[in-house]
Amino acid sequence: MMIPWSGLVLGVLFGLILEGAGFGDPGCLTAQLRFSNWAVFKVMFTAIVVSSILLYASRAFGLIHLSDIFVPSVYFWGTLLGGVGVGIGMAVGGYCPGTSAVAMASGRLDGLLFLVGIGGGTLAFNQVYPSIKPWIYAQTGPASITVPQLLHVSPWGVLGALMAILVTISWLVDRTRSTSIPATVAPFAPAGTSQPKH
C-alpha cells in the first residue's frame, strides 16, 4: 500500500502550527465563539487565503488542474445538520476534530476523550444514516462548482475579497482591543489619603 507521505507531512506541520497558535487549549476555541479572542479566526482564515492563493497560482503555472480537485455539491439540509452538530460539539467540548488531535498529541486527556466522542458519533451517524438519507439530499444546491464559478468572477477577485475581509476584521479587532485596555491605575491608597496628582 502506498503511504501518502505528502499528506502526513503537511498534516504534522499544520498540527504544529495549531499547537503553536495555542489551539491545543479548548479555551481558545470557546473564546472565539464568545467573540472575546479572534486568534482562531485569524489563523484559520489566513490558512484559507494562503492555501487558495497557492492553489490558483499552481493552476496558473500549469502544475495542477482544477478538474483534478474534488469539489462537493451543496446539499442544504445535510450541510445544515452537519453544521449544527459540529458547532454544538465545538461549543461544548472546545475542540474541532483537528484541534482535538493536536490536544491529544500534546498529552491532553480531554483531547483524547473528544476524539473518542467523534468516533462514537460517527458510528451512531452510520446507524441512522439510511433513515435520514432522503432528507439530507432533499434540497440540492449548485453541483460541484466553486465560488468564482457561481459568481462568474475571476478567482483572484474572490481571493482579493477574502484578503480584504481578513485585513479589515484583524484591524477592527486590534483597534477595539487597544481602545478597551484600561488606563494605568495608581496603586491602592489607604482610606483618608489622596492619590498624587500628575
Protein backbone atom coordinates (compact mmCIF):
# COMPACT_ATOMS: atom_id res chain seq x y z
CA MET A 1 0.00 0.00 0.00
CA MET A 2 1.26 3.44 -0.93
CA ILE A 3 1.67 5.79 2.03
CA PRO A 4 0.52 9.41 1.35
CA TRP A 5 3.70 10.98 2.70
CA SER A 6 2.82 14.45 1.47
CA GLY A 7 -0.46 14.41 3.38
CA LEU A 8 1.23 13.10 6.51
CA VAL A 9 3.98 15.72 6.38
CA LEU A 10 1.55 18.57 5.76
CA GLY A 11 -0.73 17.26 8.49
CA VAL A 12 2.09 17.21 11.02
CA LEU A 13 3.21 20.70 10.01
CA PHE A 14 -0.33 22.03 10.27
CA GLY A 15 -0.69 20.38 13.67
CA LEU A 16 2.50 22.07 14.85
CA ILE A 17 1.15 25.42 13.65
CA LEU A 18 -2.13 24.86 15.51
CA GLU A 19 -0.25 23.91 18.67
CA GLY A 20 1.99 26.95 18.34
CA ALA A 21 -1.09 29.15 17.98
CA GLY A 22 -2.48 27.75 21.23
CA PHE A 23 -5.31 25.74 19.67
CA GLY A 24 -4.48 22.73 21.83
CA ASP A 25 -6.24 24.60 24.64
CA PRO A 26 -10.06 24.29 24.46
CA GLY A 27 -10.44 27.75 25.96
CA CYS A 28 -9.07 29.26 22.76
CA LEU A 29 -11.93 27.99 20.60
CA THR A 30 -14.66 28.76 23.12
CA ALA A 31 -13.25 32.28 23.46
CA GLN A 32 -13.63 32.67 19.70
CA LEU A 33 -17.25 31.55 19.90
CA ARG A 34 -17.78 34.23 22.55
CA PHE A 35 -16.05 36.78 20.29
CA SER A 36 -13.54 37.54 23.03
CA ASN A 37 -10.47 36.11 21.27
CA TRP A 38 -10.08 36.19 17.49
CA ALA A 39 -6.93 34.07 17.24
CA VAL A 40 -8.83 31.14 15.73
CA PHE A 41 -10.35 33.30 13.02
CA LYS A 42 -7.05 34.94 12.17
CA VAL A 43 -5.07 31.70 11.92
CA MET A 44 -7.71 29.65 10.08
CA PHE A 45 -8.75 32.43 7.71
CA THR A 46 -5.10 33.15 6.95
CA ALA A 47 -4.62 29.43 6.18
CA ILE A 48 -7.61 29.54 3.82
CA VAL A 49 -6.34 32.62 1.99
CA VAL A 50 -2.75 31.36 1.68
CA SER A 51 -3.77 27.88 0.52
CA SER A 52 -6.21 29.39 -2.00
CA ILE A 53 -3.52 31.65 -3.42
CA LEU A 54 -1.09 28.73 -3.72
CA LEU A 55 -3.81 26.58 -5.31
CA TYR A 56 -4.70 29.08 -8.02
CA ALA A 57 -1.06 30.05 -8.54
CA SER A 58 -0.24 26.37 -9.11
CA ARG A 59 -3.12 26.19 -11.55
CA ALA A 60 -1.91 29.31 -13.39
CA PHE A 61 1.56 27.77 -13.81
CA GLY A 62 0.08 24.51 -15.03
CA LEU A 63 1.21 22.48 -12.02
CA ILE A 64 -2.29 21.25 -11.25
CA HIS A 65 -5.68 21.26 -12.95
CA LEU A 66 -8.83 22.35 -11.16
CA SER A 67 -10.66 19.40 -12.71
CA ASP A 68 -8.39 17.09 -10.71
CA ILE A 69 -9.67 18.52 -7.41
CA PHE A 70 -12.88 17.16 -5.93
CA VAL A 71 -15.48 19.88 -5.40
CA PRO A 72 -18.53 18.61 -3.47
CA SER A 73 -22.06 19.58 -4.35
CA VAL A 74 -24.21 21.61 -1.97
CA TYR A 75 -26.88 19.75 -0.01
CA PHE A 76 -28.77 22.31 2.05
CA TRP A 77 -30.32 20.15 4.77
CA GLY A 78 -27.30 17.89 5.09
CA THR A 79 -24.98 20.88 5.42
CA LEU A 80 -27.32 22.45 7.98
CA LEU A 81 -27.45 19.27 10.04
CA GLY A 82 -23.69 18.81 9.92
CA GLY A 83 -23.01 22.47 10.72
CA VAL A 84 -25.30 22.48 13.73
CA GLY A 85 -23.91 19.19 15.02
CA VAL A 86 -20.28 20.19 14.64
CA GLY A 87 -20.99 23.67 16.03
CA ILE A 88 -22.61 22.26 19.17
CA GLY A 89 -19.72 19.85 19.64
CA MET A 90 -17.17 22.65 19.29
CA ALA A 91 -19.04 24.90 21.71
CA VAL A 92 -19.45 22.17 24.34
CA GLY A 93 -16.08 20.46 24.02
CA GLY A 94 -13.90 23.39 22.99
CA TYR A 95 -12.36 21.42 20.14
CA CYS A 96 -12.87 20.72 16.47
CA PRO A 97 -11.63 17.39 15.05
CA GLY A 98 -8.25 18.90 14.11
CA THR A 99 -7.58 20.71 17.36
CA SER A 100 -8.64 17.68 19.39
CA ALA A 101 -5.95 15.67 17.61
CA VAL A 102 -3.45 18.42 18.44
CA ALA A 103 -4.55 18.37 22.08
CA MET A 104 -4.22 14.58 22.24
CA ALA A 105 -0.74 14.75 20.71
CA SER A 106 0.12 17.33 23.38
CA GLY A 107 -0.86 14.87 26.09
CA ARG A 108 -4.28 16.30 26.99
CA LEU A 109 -6.79 13.69 28.15
CA ASP A 110 -9.77 15.80 27.14
CA GLY A 111 -8.46 15.85 23.57
CA LEU A 112 -8.38 12.04 23.56
CA LEU A 113 -11.90 11.86 25.00
CA PHE A 114 -13.12 14.30 22.36
CA LEU A 115 -11.68 12.10 19.60
CA VAL A 116 -13.34 9.06 21.17
CA GLY A 117 -16.60 11.02 21.12
CA ILE A 118 -16.09 11.82 17.44
CA GLY A 119 -15.62 8.13 16.73
CA GLY A 120 -18.73 7.21 18.69
CA GLY A 121 -20.74 9.93 16.97
CA THR A 122 -19.57 8.70 13.58
CA LEU A 123 -20.68 5.15 14.36
CA ALA A 124 -24.05 6.42 15.60
CA PHE A 125 -24.49 8.51 12.46
CA ASN A 126 -23.78 5.46 10.29
CA GLN A 127 -26.59 3.62 12.05
CA VAL A 128 -29.22 6.31 11.42
CA TYR A 129 -27.92 7.40 8.00
CA PRO A 130 -30.21 5.12 5.92
CA SER A 131 -33.30 6.59 7.57
CA ILE A 132 -32.28 10.24 7.17
CA LYS A 133 -30.58 9.96 3.76
CA PRO A 134 -33.68 11.09 1.78
CA TRP A 135 -33.99 14.18 3.99
CA ILE A 136 -30.28 15.03 3.71
CA TYR A 137 -30.36 15.06 -0.09
CA ALA A 138 -33.86 16.54 -0.42
CA GLN A 139 -32.65 20.08 -1.16
CA THR A 140 -29.74 20.10 -3.60
CA GLY A 141 -27.88 23.27 -4.46
CA PRO A 142 -25.33 24.02 -7.20
CA ALA A 143 -23.49 20.88 -8.24
CA SER A 144 -19.71 20.76 -7.90
CA ILE A 145 -18.90 24.39 -8.62
CA THR A 146 -16.59 26.85 -6.90
CA VAL A 147 -17.44 30.33 -5.59
CA PRO A 148 -15.82 32.08 -8.62
CA GLN A 149 -17.84 29.86 -10.94
CA LEU A 150 -21.03 30.58 -9.02
CA LEU A 151 -20.47 34.35 -9.09
CA HIS A 152 -18.99 34.37 -12.62
CA VAL A 153 -15.96 36.34 -11.47
CA SER A 154 -12.22 35.82 -11.54
CA PRO A 155 -10.79 33.61 -8.77
CA TRP A 156 -8.32 36.39 -8.00
CA GLY A 157 -11.23 38.74 -7.35
CA VAL A 158 -12.64 36.33 -4.77
CA LEU A 159 -9.19 35.92 -3.21
CA GLY A 160 -8.82 39.70 -3.07
CA ALA A 161 -12.17 39.96 -1.29
CA LEU A 162 -11.13 37.29 1.21
CA MET A 163 -7.88 39.12 1.86
CA ALA A 164 -9.78 42.37 2.40
CA ILE A 165 -12.10 40.63 4.89
CA LEU A 166 -9.12 39.20 6.80
CA VAL A 167 -7.28 42.53 6.95
CA THR A 168 -10.41 44.51 7.88
CA ILE A 169 -11.53 42.22 10.69
CA SER A 170 -7.97 41.94 12.05
CA TRP A 171 -7.68 45.73 12.06
CA LEU A 172 -11.06 46.16 13.76
CA VAL A 173 -10.20 43.56 16.42
CA ASP A 174 -6.80 45.14 17.14
CA ARG A 175 -8.34 48.63 17.24
CA THR A 176 -11.11 47.52 19.60
CA ARG A 177 -8.60 45.80 21.85
CA SER A 178 -6.36 48.85 22.03
CA THR A 179 -9.24 51.17 22.90
CA SER A 180 -10.66 48.80 25.52
CA ILE A 181 -7.43 48.47 27.52
CA PRO A 182 -7.97 50.48 30.73
CA ALA A 183 -5.63 53.30 31.60
CA THR A 184 -2.96 52.69 34.22
CA VAL A 185 -4.46 53.00 37.67
CA ALA A 186 -2.43 54.30 40.59
CA PRO A 187 -1.74 51.80 43.38
CA PHE A 188 -4.40 51.49 46.05
CA ALA A 189 -4.04 54.10 48.79
CA PRO A 190 -5.35 53.68 52.34
CA ALA A 191 -8.57 55.43 53.25
CA GLY A 192 -8.14 59.10 54.12
CA THR A 193 -5.22 59.66 51.80
CA SER A 194 -5.32 61.27 48.39
CA GLN A 195 -3.78 60.00 45.18
CA PRO A 196 -0.86 62.05 43.89
CA LYS A 197 -1.70 64.34 41.01
CA HIS A 198 0.25 64.07 37.77
